[in-house]
Every structure is written in structure tokens, then in C-alpha cells.
Coordinates of N, CA and C in Angstrom, one line a residue:
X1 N -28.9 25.5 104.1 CA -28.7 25.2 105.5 C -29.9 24.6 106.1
X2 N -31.3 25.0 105.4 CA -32.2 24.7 106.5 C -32.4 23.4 105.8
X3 N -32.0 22.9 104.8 CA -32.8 21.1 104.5 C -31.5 20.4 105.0
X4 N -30.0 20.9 105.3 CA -29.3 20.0 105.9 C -30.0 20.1 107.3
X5 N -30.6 21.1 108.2 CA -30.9 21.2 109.6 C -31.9 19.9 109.6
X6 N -33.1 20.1 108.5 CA -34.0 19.1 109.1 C -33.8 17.8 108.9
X7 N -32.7 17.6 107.4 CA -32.2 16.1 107.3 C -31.4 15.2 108.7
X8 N -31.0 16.5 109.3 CA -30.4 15.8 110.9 C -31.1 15.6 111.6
X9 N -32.2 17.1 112.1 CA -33.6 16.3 112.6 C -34.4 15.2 112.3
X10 N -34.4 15.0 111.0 CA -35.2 13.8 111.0 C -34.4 12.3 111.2
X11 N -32.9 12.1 110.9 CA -31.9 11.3 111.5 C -32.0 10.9 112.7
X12 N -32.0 12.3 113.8 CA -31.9 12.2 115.3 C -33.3 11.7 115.8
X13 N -34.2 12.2 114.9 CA -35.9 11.4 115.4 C -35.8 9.8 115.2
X14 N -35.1 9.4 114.1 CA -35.1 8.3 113.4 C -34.5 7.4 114.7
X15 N -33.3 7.8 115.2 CA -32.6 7.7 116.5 C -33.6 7.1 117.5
X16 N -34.7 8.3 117.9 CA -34.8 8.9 119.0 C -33.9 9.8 119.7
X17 N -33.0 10.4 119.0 CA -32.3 11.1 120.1 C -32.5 12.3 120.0
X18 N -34.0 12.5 119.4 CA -34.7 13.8 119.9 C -35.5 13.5 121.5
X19 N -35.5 12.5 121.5 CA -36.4 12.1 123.1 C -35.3 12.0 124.0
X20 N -34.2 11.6 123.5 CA -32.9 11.9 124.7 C -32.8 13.1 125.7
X21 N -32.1 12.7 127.2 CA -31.8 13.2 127.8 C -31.1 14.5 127.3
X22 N -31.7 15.8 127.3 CA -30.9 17.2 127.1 C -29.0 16.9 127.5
X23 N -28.9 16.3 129.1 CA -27.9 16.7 129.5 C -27.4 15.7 128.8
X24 N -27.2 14.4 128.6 CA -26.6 13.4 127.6 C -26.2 14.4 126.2
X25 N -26.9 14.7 125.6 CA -26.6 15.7 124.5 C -26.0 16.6 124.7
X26 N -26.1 17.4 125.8 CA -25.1 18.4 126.2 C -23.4 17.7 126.0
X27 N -23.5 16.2 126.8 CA -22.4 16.4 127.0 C -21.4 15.7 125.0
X28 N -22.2 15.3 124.5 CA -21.9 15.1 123.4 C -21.4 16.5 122.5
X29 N -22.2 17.4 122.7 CA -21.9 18.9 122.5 C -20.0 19.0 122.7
X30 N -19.8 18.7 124.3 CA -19.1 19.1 124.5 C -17.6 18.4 124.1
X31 N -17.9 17.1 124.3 CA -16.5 16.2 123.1 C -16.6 16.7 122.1
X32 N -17.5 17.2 121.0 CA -17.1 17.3 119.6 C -16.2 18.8 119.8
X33 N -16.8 19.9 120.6 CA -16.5 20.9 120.7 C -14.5 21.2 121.4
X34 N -14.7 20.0 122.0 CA -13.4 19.5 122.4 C -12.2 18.9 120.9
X35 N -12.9 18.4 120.1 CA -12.5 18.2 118.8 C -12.1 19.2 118.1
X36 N -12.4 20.2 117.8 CA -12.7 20.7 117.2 C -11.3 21.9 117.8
X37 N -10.8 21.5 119.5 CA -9.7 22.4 119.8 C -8.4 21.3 119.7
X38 N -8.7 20.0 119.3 CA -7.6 19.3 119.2 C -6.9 19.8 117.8
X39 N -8.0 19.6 117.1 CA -7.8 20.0 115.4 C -6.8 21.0 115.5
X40 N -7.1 22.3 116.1 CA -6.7 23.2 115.5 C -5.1 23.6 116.3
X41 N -5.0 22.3 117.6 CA -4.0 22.3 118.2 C -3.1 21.5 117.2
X42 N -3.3 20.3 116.1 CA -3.0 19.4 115.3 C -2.7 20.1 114.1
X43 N -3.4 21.6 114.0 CA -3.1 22.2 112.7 C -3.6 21.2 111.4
X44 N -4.8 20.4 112.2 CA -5.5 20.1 111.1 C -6.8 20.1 110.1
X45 N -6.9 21.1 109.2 CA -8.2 21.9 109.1 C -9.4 20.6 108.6
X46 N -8.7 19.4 108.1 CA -10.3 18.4 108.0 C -10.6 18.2 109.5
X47 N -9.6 18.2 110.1 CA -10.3 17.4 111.6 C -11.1 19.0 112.2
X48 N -11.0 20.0 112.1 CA -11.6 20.7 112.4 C -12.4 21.2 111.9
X49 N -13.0 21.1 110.3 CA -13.9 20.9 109.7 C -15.1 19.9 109.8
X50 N -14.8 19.1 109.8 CA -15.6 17.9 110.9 C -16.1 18.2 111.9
X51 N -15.1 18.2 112.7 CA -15.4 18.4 114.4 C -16.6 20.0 114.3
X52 N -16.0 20.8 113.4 CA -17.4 21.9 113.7 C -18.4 21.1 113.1
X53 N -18.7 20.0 112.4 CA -19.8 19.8 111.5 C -20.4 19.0 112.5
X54 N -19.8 18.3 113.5 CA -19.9 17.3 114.2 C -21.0 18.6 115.4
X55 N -20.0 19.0 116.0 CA -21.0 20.4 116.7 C -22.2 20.9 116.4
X56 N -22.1 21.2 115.3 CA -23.3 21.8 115.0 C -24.6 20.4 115.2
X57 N -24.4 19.3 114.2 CA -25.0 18.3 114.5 C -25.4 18.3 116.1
X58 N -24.6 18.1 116.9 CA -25.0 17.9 118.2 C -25.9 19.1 118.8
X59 N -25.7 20.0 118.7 CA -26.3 21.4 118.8 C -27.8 21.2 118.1
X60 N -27.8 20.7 116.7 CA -29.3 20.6 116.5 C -30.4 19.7 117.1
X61 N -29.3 18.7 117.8 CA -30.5 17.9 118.0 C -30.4 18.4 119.6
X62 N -29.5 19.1 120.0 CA -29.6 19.3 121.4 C -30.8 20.1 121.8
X63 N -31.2 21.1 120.7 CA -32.7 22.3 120.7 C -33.2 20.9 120.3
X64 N -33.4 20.6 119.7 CA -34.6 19.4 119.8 C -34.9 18.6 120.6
X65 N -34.2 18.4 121.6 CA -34.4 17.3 123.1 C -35.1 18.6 124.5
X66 N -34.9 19.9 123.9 CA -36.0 20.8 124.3 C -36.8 21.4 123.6
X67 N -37.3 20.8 122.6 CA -38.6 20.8 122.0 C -38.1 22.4 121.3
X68 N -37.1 22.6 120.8 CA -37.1 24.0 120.3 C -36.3 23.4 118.8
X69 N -35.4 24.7 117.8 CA -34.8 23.9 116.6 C -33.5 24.9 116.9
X70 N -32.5 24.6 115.7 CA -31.5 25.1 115.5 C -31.6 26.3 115.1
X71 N -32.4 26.7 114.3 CA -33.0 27.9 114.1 C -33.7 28.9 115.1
X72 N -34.3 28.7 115.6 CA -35.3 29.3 116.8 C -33.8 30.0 118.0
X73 N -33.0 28.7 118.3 CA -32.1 29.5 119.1 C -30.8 30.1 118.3
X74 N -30.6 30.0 116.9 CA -29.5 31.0 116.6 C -30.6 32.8 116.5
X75 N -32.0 32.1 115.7 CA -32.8 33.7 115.8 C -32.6 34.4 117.2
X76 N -32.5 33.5 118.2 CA -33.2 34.5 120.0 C -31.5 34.7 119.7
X77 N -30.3 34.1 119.5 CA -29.3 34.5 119.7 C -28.7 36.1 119.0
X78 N -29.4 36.4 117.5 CA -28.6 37.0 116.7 C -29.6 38.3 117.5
X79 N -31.1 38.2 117.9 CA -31.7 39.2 118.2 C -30.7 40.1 119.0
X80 N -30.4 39.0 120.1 CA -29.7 39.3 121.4 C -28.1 40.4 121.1
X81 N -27.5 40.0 120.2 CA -26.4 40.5 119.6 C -26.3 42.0 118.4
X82 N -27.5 41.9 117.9 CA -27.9 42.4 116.6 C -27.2 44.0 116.3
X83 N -27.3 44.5 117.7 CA -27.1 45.9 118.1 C -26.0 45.8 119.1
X84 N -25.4 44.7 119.6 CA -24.2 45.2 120.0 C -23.4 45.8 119.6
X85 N -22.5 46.8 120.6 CA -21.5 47.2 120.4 C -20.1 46.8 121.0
X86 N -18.9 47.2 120.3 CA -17.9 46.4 121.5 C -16.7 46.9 120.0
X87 N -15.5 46.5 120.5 CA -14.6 46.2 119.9 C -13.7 44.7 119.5
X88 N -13.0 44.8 118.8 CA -11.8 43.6 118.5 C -10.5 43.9 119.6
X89 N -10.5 42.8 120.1 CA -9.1 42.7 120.7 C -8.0 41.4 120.8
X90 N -7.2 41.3 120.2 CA -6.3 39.9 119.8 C -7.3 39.2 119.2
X91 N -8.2 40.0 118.6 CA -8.9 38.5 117.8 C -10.5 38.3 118.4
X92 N -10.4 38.9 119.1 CA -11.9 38.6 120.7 C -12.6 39.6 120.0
X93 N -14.4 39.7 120.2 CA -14.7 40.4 120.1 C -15.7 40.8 121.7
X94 N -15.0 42.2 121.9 CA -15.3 42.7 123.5 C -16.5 43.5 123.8
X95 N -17.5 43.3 124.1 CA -18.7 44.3 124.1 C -18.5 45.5 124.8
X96 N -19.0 46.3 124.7 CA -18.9 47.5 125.3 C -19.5 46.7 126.9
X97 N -18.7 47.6 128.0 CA -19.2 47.3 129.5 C -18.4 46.2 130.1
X98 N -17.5 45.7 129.2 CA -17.1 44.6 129.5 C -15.5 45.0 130.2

């Protein structure tokens, strides 16, 4: 995982679209991630295999247009989670408090 992470970093530098506007990236974030609900409305698992690979992509270079990596924010993310509690419900997972 981490030499495909930096082979995209060094693509999106190659770009420049580590110097891109955050919100420009954001919103690319947001079509793939929109892909990725067509797929699975289409019942089609390449298109939604893609479309998450497409996400992620956008996601890594997105921490890089704030000077951070793909890594750095799934770490602050799993810290954040690490010790939650909660249950399953239809499939959700519900934290406690919620």
C-alpha cells in the first residue's frame, strides 16, 4: 500500500496537483465517490472497484494539497476510532451516545 501511495504522490507532483487548490480536489473527491454509488446502484463490481480506486487516489493527493499524506490522516483517523464502542445496526456501525 505505501509504494502504490507514493507512486500517486509522485504522479500528482508530476501534475502539480499537489499545488492545487484543496477545494478543486475536494470536489474531485466527491464525483469519484459519487461513482462509486452509481456502481453499486448498476450492480457493477468493476465500476465500483475503480471508482473506490479512483477515491482513494483523489483522497491522496487531496492530504497533499494540505501538505499532510494519506497515511498521516488514516493514522489521526484510526487513533480517533481505535477504542470505540458502539454496535451494528442494518449494516451501520453506531457508536455508543449516538
Amino acid at each position: 500500500m505505501n509504494s502504490l501511495v507514493k507512486s500517486v504522490e509522485v504522479w500528482a507532483m508530476n501534475k502539480n496537483l499537489d499545488k492545487a487548490d484543496p477545494r478543486a480536489q475536494y470536489l474531485k473527491v466527491v464525483e469519484e465517490v459519487g461513482e462509486i454509488a452509481a456502481g453499486l446502484a448498476r450492480n457493477d463490481k468493476f465500476e465500483v472497484i475503480d471508482a473506490i480506486g479512483d477515491s482513494l487516489v483523489t483522497l491522496i493527493i487531496l492530504a497533499k494539497t494540505i501538505d499532510s499524506s494519506a497515511v498521516e490522516c488514516l493514522g489521526t483517523a484510526y487513533d480517533v476510532i481505535k477504542d470505540r464502542t458502539g454496535k451494528v445496526v442494518d449494516g451501520v456501525f453506531i457508536k455508543d451516545g449516538e
